PDB file of C-alpha atoms in Angstrom:
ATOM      1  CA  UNK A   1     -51.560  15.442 -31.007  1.00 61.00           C
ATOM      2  CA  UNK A   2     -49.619  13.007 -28.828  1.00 62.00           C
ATOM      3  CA  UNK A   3     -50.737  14.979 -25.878  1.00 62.00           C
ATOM      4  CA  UNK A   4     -54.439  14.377 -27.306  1.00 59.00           C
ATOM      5  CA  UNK A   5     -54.234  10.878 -27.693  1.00 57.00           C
ATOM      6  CA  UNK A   6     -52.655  10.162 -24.439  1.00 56.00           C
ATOM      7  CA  UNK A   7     -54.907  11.845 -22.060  1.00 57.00           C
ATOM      8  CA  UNK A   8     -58.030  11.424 -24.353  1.00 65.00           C
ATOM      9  CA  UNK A   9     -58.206   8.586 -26.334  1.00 55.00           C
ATOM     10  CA  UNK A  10     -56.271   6.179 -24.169  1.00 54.00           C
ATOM     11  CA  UNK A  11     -58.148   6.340 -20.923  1.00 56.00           C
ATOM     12  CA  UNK A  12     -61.438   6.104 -23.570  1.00 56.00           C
ATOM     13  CA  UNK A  13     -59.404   2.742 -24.621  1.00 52.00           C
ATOM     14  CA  UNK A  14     -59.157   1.635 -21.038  1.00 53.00           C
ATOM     15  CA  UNK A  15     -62.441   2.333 -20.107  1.00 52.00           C
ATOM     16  CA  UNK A  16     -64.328   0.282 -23.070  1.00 55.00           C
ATOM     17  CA  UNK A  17     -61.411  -2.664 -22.683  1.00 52.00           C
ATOM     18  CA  UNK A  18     -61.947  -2.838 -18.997  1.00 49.00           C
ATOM     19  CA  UNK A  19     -65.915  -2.968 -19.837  1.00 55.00           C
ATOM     20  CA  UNK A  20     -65.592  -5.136 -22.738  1.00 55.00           C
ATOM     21  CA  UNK A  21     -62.983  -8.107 -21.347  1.00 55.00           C
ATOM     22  CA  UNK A  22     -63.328  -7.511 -17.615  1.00 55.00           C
ATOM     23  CA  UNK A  23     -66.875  -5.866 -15.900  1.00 73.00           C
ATOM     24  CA  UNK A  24     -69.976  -6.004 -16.905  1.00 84.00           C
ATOM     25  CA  UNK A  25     -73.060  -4.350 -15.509  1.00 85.00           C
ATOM     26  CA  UNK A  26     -76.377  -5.675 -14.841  1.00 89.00           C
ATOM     27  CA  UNK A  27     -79.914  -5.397 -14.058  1.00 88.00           C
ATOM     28  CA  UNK A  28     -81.941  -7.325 -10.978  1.00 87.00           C
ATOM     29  CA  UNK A  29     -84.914  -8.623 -13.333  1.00 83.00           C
ATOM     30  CA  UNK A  30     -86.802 -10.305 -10.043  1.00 85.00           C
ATOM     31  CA  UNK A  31     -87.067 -10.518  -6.278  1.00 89.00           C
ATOM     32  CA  UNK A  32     -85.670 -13.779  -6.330  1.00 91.00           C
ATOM     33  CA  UNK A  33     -82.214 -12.832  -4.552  1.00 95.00           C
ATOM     34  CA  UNK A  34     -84.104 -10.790  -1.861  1.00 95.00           C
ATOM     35  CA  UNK A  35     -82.698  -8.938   0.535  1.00 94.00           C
ATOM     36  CA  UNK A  36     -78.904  -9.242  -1.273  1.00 96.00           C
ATOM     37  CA  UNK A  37     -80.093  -7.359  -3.940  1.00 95.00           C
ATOM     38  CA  UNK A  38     -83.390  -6.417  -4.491  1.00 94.00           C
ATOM     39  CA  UNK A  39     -85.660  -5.872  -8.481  1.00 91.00           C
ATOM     40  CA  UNK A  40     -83.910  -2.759 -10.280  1.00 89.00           C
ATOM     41  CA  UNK A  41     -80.840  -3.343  -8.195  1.00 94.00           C
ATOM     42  CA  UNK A  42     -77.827  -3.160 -10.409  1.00 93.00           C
ATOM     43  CA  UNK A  43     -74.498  -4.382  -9.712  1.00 94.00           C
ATOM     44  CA  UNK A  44     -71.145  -4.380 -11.539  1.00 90.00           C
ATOM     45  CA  UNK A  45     -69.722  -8.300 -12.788  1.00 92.00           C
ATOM     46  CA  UNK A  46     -66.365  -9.788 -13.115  1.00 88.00           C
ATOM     47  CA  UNK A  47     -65.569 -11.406 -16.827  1.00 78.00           C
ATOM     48  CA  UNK A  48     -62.834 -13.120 -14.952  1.00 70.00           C
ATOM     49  CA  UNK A  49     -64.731 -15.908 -13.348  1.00 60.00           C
ATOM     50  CA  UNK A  50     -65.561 -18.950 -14.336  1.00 64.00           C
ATOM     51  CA  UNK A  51     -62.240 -17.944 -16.324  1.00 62.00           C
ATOM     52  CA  UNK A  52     -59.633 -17.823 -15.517  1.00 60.00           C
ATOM     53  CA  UNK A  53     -60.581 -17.282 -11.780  1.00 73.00           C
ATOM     54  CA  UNK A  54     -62.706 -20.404 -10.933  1.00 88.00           C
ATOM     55  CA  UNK A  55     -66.186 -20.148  -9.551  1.00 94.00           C
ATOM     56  CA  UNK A  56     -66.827 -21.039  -5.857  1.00 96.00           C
ATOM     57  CA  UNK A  57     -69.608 -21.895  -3.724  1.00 97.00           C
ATOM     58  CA  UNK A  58     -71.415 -18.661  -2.433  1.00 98.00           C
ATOM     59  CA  UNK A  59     -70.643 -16.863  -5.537  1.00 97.00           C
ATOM     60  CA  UNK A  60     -73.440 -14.727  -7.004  1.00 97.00           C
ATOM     61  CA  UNK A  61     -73.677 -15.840 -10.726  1.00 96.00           C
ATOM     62  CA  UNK A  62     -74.666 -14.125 -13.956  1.00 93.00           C
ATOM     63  CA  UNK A  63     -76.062 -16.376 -16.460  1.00 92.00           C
ATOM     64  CA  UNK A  64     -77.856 -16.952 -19.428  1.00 86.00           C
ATOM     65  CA  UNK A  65     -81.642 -17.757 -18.708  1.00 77.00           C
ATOM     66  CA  UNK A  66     -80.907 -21.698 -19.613  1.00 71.00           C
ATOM     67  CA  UNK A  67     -84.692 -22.582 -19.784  1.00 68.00           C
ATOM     68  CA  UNK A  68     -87.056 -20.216 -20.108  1.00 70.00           C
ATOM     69  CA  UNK A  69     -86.301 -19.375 -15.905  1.00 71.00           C
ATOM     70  CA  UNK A  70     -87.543 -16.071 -15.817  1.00 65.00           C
ATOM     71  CA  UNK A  71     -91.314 -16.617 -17.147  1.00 67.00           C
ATOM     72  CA  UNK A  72     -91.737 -18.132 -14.055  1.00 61.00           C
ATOM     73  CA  UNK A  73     -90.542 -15.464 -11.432  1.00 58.00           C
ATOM     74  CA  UNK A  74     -92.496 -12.258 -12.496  1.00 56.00           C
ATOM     75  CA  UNK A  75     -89.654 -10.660 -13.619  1.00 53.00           C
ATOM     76  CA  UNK A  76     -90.286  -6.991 -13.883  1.00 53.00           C
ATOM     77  CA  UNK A  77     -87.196  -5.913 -16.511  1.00 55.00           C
ATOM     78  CA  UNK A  78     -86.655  -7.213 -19.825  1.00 56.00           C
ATOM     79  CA  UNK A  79     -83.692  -9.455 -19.755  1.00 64.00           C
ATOM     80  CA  UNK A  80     -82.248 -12.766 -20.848  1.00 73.00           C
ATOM     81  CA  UNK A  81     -80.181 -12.915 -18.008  1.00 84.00           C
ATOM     82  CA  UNK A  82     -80.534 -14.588 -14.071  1.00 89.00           C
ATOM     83  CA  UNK A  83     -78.596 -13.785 -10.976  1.00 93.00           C
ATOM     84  CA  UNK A  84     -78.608 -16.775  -8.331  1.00 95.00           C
ATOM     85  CA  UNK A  85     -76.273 -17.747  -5.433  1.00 97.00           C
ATOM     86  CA  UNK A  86     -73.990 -20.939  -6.716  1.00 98.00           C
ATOM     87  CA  UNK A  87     -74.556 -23.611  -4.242  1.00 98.00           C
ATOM     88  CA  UNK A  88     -73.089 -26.968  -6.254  1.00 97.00           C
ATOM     89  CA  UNK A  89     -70.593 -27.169  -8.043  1.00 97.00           C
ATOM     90  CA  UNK A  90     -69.682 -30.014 -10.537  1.00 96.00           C
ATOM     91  CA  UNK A  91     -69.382 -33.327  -8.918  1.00 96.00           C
ATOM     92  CA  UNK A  92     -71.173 -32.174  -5.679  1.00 97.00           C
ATOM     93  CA  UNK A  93     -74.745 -33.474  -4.157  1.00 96.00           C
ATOM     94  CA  UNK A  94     -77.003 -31.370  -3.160  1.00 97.00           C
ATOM     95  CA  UNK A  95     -79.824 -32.266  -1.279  1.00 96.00           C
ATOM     96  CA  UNK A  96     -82.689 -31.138   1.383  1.00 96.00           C
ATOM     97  CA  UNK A  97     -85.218 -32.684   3.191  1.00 97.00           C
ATOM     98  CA  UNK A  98     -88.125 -29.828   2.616  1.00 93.00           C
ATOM     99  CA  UNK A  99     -90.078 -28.057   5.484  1.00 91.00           C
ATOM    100  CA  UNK A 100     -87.078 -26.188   6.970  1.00 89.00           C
ATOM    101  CA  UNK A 101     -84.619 -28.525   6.744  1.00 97.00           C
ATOM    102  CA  UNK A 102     -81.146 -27.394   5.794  1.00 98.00           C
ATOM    103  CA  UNK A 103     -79.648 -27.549   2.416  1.00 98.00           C
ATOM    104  CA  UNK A 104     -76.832 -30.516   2.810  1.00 98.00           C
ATOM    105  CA  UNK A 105     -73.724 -30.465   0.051  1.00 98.00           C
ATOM    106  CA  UNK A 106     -71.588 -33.894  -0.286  1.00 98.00           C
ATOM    107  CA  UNK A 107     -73.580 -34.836   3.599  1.00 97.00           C
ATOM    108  CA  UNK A 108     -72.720 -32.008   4.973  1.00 98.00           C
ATOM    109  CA  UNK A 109     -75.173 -29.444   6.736  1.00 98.00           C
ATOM    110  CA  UNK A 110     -74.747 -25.871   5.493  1.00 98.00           C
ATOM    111  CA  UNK A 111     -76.698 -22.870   8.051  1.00 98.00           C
ATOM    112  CA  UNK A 112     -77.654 -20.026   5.159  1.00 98.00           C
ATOM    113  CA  UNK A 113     -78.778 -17.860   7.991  1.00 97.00           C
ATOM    114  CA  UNK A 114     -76.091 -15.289   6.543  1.00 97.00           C
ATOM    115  CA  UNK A 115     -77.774 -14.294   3.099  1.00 97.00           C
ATOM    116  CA  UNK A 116     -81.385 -16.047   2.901  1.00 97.00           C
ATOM    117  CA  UNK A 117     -84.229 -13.521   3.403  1.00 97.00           C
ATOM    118  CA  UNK A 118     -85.398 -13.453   7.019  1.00 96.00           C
ATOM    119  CA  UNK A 119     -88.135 -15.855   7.631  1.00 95.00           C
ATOM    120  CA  UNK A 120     -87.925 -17.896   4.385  1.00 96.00           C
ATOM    121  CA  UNK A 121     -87.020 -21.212   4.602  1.00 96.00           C
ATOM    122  CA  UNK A 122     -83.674 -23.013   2.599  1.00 97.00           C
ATOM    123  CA  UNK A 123     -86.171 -25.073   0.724  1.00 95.00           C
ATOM    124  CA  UNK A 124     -89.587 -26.238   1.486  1.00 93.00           C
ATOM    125  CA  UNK A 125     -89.581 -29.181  -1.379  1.00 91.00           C
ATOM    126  CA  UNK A 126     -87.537 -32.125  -0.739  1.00 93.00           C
ATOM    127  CA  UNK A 127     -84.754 -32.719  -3.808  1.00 93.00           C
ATOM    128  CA  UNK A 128     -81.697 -34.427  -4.260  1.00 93.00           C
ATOM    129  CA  UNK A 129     -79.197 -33.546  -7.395  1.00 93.00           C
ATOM    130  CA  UNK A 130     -76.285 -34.868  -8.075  1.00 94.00           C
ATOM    131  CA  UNK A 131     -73.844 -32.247 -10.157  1.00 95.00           C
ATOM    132  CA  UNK A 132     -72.386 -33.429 -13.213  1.00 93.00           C
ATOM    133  CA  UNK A 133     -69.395 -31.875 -15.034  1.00 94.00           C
ATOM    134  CA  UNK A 134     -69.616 -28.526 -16.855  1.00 93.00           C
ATOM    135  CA  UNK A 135     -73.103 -27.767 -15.005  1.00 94.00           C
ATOM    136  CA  UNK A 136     -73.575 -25.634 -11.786  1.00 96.00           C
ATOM    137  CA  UNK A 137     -76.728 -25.821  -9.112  1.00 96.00           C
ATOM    138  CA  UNK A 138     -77.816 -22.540  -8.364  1.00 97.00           C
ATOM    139  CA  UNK A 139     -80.586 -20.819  -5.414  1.00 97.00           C
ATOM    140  CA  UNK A 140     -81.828 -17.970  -5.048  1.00 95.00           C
ATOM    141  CA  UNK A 141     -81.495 -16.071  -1.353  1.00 97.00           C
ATOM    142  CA  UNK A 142     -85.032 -15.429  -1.396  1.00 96.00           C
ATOM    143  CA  UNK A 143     -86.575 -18.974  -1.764  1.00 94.00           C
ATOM    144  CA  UNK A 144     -90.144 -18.695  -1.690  1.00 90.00           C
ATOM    145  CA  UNK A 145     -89.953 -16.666  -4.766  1.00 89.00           C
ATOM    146  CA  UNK A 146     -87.114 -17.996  -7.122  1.00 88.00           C
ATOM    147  CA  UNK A 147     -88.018 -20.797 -10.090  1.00 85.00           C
ATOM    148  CA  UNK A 148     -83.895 -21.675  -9.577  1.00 91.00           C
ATOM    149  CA  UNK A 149     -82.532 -25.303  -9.610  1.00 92.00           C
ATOM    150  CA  UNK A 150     -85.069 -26.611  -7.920  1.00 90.00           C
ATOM    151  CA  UNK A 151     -87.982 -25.812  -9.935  1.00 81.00           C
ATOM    152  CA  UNK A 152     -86.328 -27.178 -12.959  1.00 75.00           C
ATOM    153  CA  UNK A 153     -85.500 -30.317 -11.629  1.00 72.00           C
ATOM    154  CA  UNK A 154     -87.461 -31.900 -14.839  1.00 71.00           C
ATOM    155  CA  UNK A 155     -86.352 -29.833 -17.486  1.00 70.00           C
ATOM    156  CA  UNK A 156     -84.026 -32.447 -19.449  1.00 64.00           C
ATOM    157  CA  UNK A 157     -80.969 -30.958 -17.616  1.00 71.00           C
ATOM    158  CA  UNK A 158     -81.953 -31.460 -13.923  1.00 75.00           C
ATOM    159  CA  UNK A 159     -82.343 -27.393 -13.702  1.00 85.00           C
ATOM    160  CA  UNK A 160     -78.542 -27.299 -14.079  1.00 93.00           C
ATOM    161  CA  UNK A 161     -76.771 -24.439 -15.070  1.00 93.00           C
ATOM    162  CA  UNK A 162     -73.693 -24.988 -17.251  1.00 92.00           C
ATOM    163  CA  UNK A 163     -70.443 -23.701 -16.844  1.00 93.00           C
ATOM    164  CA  UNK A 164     -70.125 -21.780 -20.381  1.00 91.00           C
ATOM    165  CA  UNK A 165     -73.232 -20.289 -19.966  1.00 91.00           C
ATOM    166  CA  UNK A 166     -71.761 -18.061 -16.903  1.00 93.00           C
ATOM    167  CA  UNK A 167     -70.918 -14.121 -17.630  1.00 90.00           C
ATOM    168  CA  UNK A 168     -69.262 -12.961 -14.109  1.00 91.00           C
ATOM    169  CA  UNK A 169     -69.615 -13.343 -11.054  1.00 94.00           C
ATOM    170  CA  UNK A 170     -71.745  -9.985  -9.118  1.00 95.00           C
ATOM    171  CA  UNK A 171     -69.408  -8.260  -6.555  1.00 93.00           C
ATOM    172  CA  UNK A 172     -70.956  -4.677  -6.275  1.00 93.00           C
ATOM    173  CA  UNK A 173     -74.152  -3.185  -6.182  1.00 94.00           C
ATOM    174  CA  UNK A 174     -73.440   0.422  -7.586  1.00 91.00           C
ATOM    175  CA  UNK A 175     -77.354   1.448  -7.541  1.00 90.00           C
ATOM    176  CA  UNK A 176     -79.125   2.562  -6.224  1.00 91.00           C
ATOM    177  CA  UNK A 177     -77.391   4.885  -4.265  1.00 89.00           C
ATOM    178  CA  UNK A 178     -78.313   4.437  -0.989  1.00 92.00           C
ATOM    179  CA  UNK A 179     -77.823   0.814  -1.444  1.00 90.00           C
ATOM    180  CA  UNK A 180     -74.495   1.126  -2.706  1.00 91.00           C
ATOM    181  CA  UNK A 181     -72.010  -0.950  -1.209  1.00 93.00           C
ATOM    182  CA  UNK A 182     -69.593  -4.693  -1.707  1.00 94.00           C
ATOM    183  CA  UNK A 183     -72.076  -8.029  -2.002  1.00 95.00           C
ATOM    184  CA  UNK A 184     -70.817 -10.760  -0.389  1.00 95.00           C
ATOM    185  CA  UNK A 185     -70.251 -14.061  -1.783  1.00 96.00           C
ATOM    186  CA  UNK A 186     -69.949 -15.854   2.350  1.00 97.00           C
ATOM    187  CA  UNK A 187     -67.572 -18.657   1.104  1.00 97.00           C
ATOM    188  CA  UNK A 188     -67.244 -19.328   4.777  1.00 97.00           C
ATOM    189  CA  UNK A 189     -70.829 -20.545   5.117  1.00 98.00           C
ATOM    190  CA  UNK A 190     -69.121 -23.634   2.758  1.00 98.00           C
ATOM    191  CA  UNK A 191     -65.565 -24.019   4.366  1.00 97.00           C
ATOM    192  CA  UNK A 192     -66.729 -27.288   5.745  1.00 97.00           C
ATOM    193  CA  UNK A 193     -67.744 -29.193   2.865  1.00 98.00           C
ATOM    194  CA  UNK A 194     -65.842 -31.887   0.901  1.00 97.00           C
ATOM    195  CA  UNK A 195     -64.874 -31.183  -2.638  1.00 94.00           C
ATOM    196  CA  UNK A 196     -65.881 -34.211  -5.198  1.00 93.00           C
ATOM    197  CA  UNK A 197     -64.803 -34.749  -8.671  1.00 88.00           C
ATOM    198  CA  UNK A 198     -67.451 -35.158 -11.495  1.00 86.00           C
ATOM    199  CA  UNK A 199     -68.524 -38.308 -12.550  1.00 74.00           C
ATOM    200  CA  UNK A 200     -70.158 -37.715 -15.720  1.00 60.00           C
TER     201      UNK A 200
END
């Protein structure tokens, strides 16, 4: 019996803890994070982050669909989740010009070259959005085709995400298997820009 419940029921433990308290798996519902990860992509989540391992700028976020989100990017699965790239975090501005101007956080010009999908722009409307505390501003990589921060902008929370509503942070795409392989969250693209505290 003890033999039975060591190399049978306890890895069975470990398995559904480990799935339960720290990884969670997930479905792309959208093209909006094109080419990172494409619709019907799914990739394996840390529970750790935004605790106790704080988010960072880059990271690819799961979240709860704060506002309806996903009615407005032709999701093709059923979910009630998003996936975006964090961009600002609390107390940062974010801001662009429009028409192929760079996205600039705290006045400082960021090149996305790394992770947007070729020949799409880092914003094509003009916005400026200060981050408050316990709320996120999130993009997609695929721009032309994600209803992310920016299309919310009027939604009563500025298209903010907040903090609690954050369920890992995407660091593997596991399928399919040809696509298989470590996503990455290019914190260097960021390295430059100051960090702010939250005003409000």
């Amino acid at each position: 019996m003890r033999d039975i419940l060591l190399w049978c029921v306890l890895p069975v433990l470990i398995v559904l803890g480990l799935r339960l308290f720290v990884f969670g798996m997930y479905a792309i519902p959208s093209g909006s994070m094109e080419n990172t990860i494409m619709p019907g992509d799914r990739v394996i989540t840390t529970h750790l982050s935004p605790r106790p391992i704080a988010l960072r700028r880059g990271d690819i976020i799961v979240f709860k669909d704060p506002a309806n989100w996903l009615a407005n990017e032709g999701a093709t699965h059923n979910s009630d989740r998003l996936i975006k790239r964090l961009i600002g975090l609390p107390g940062d501005t974010v801001e662009c010009a429009g028409n192929g101007a760079p996205i600039v956080i705290n006045g400082v010009p960021i090149d996305e070259s790394a992770y947007l999908k070729p020949g799409v722009e880092p914003s094509r409307s003009a916005f400026s959005v200060t981050v408050p505390a316990g709320r996120l501003f999130v993009l997609g990589d695929n721009r032309a085709n994600s209803a992310d921060s920016r299309a919310h902008t009027n939604d009563g929370a500025q298209g903010l995400v907040p903090v609690d509503d954050v369920e890992g942070v995407a660091f593997v795409r596991y399928w399919p298997f040809n696509r298989m392989g470590w996503l990455s969250a290019h914190h260097d693209v960021f390295r430059d820009v100051p960090t702010r505290a939250p005003t409000g």
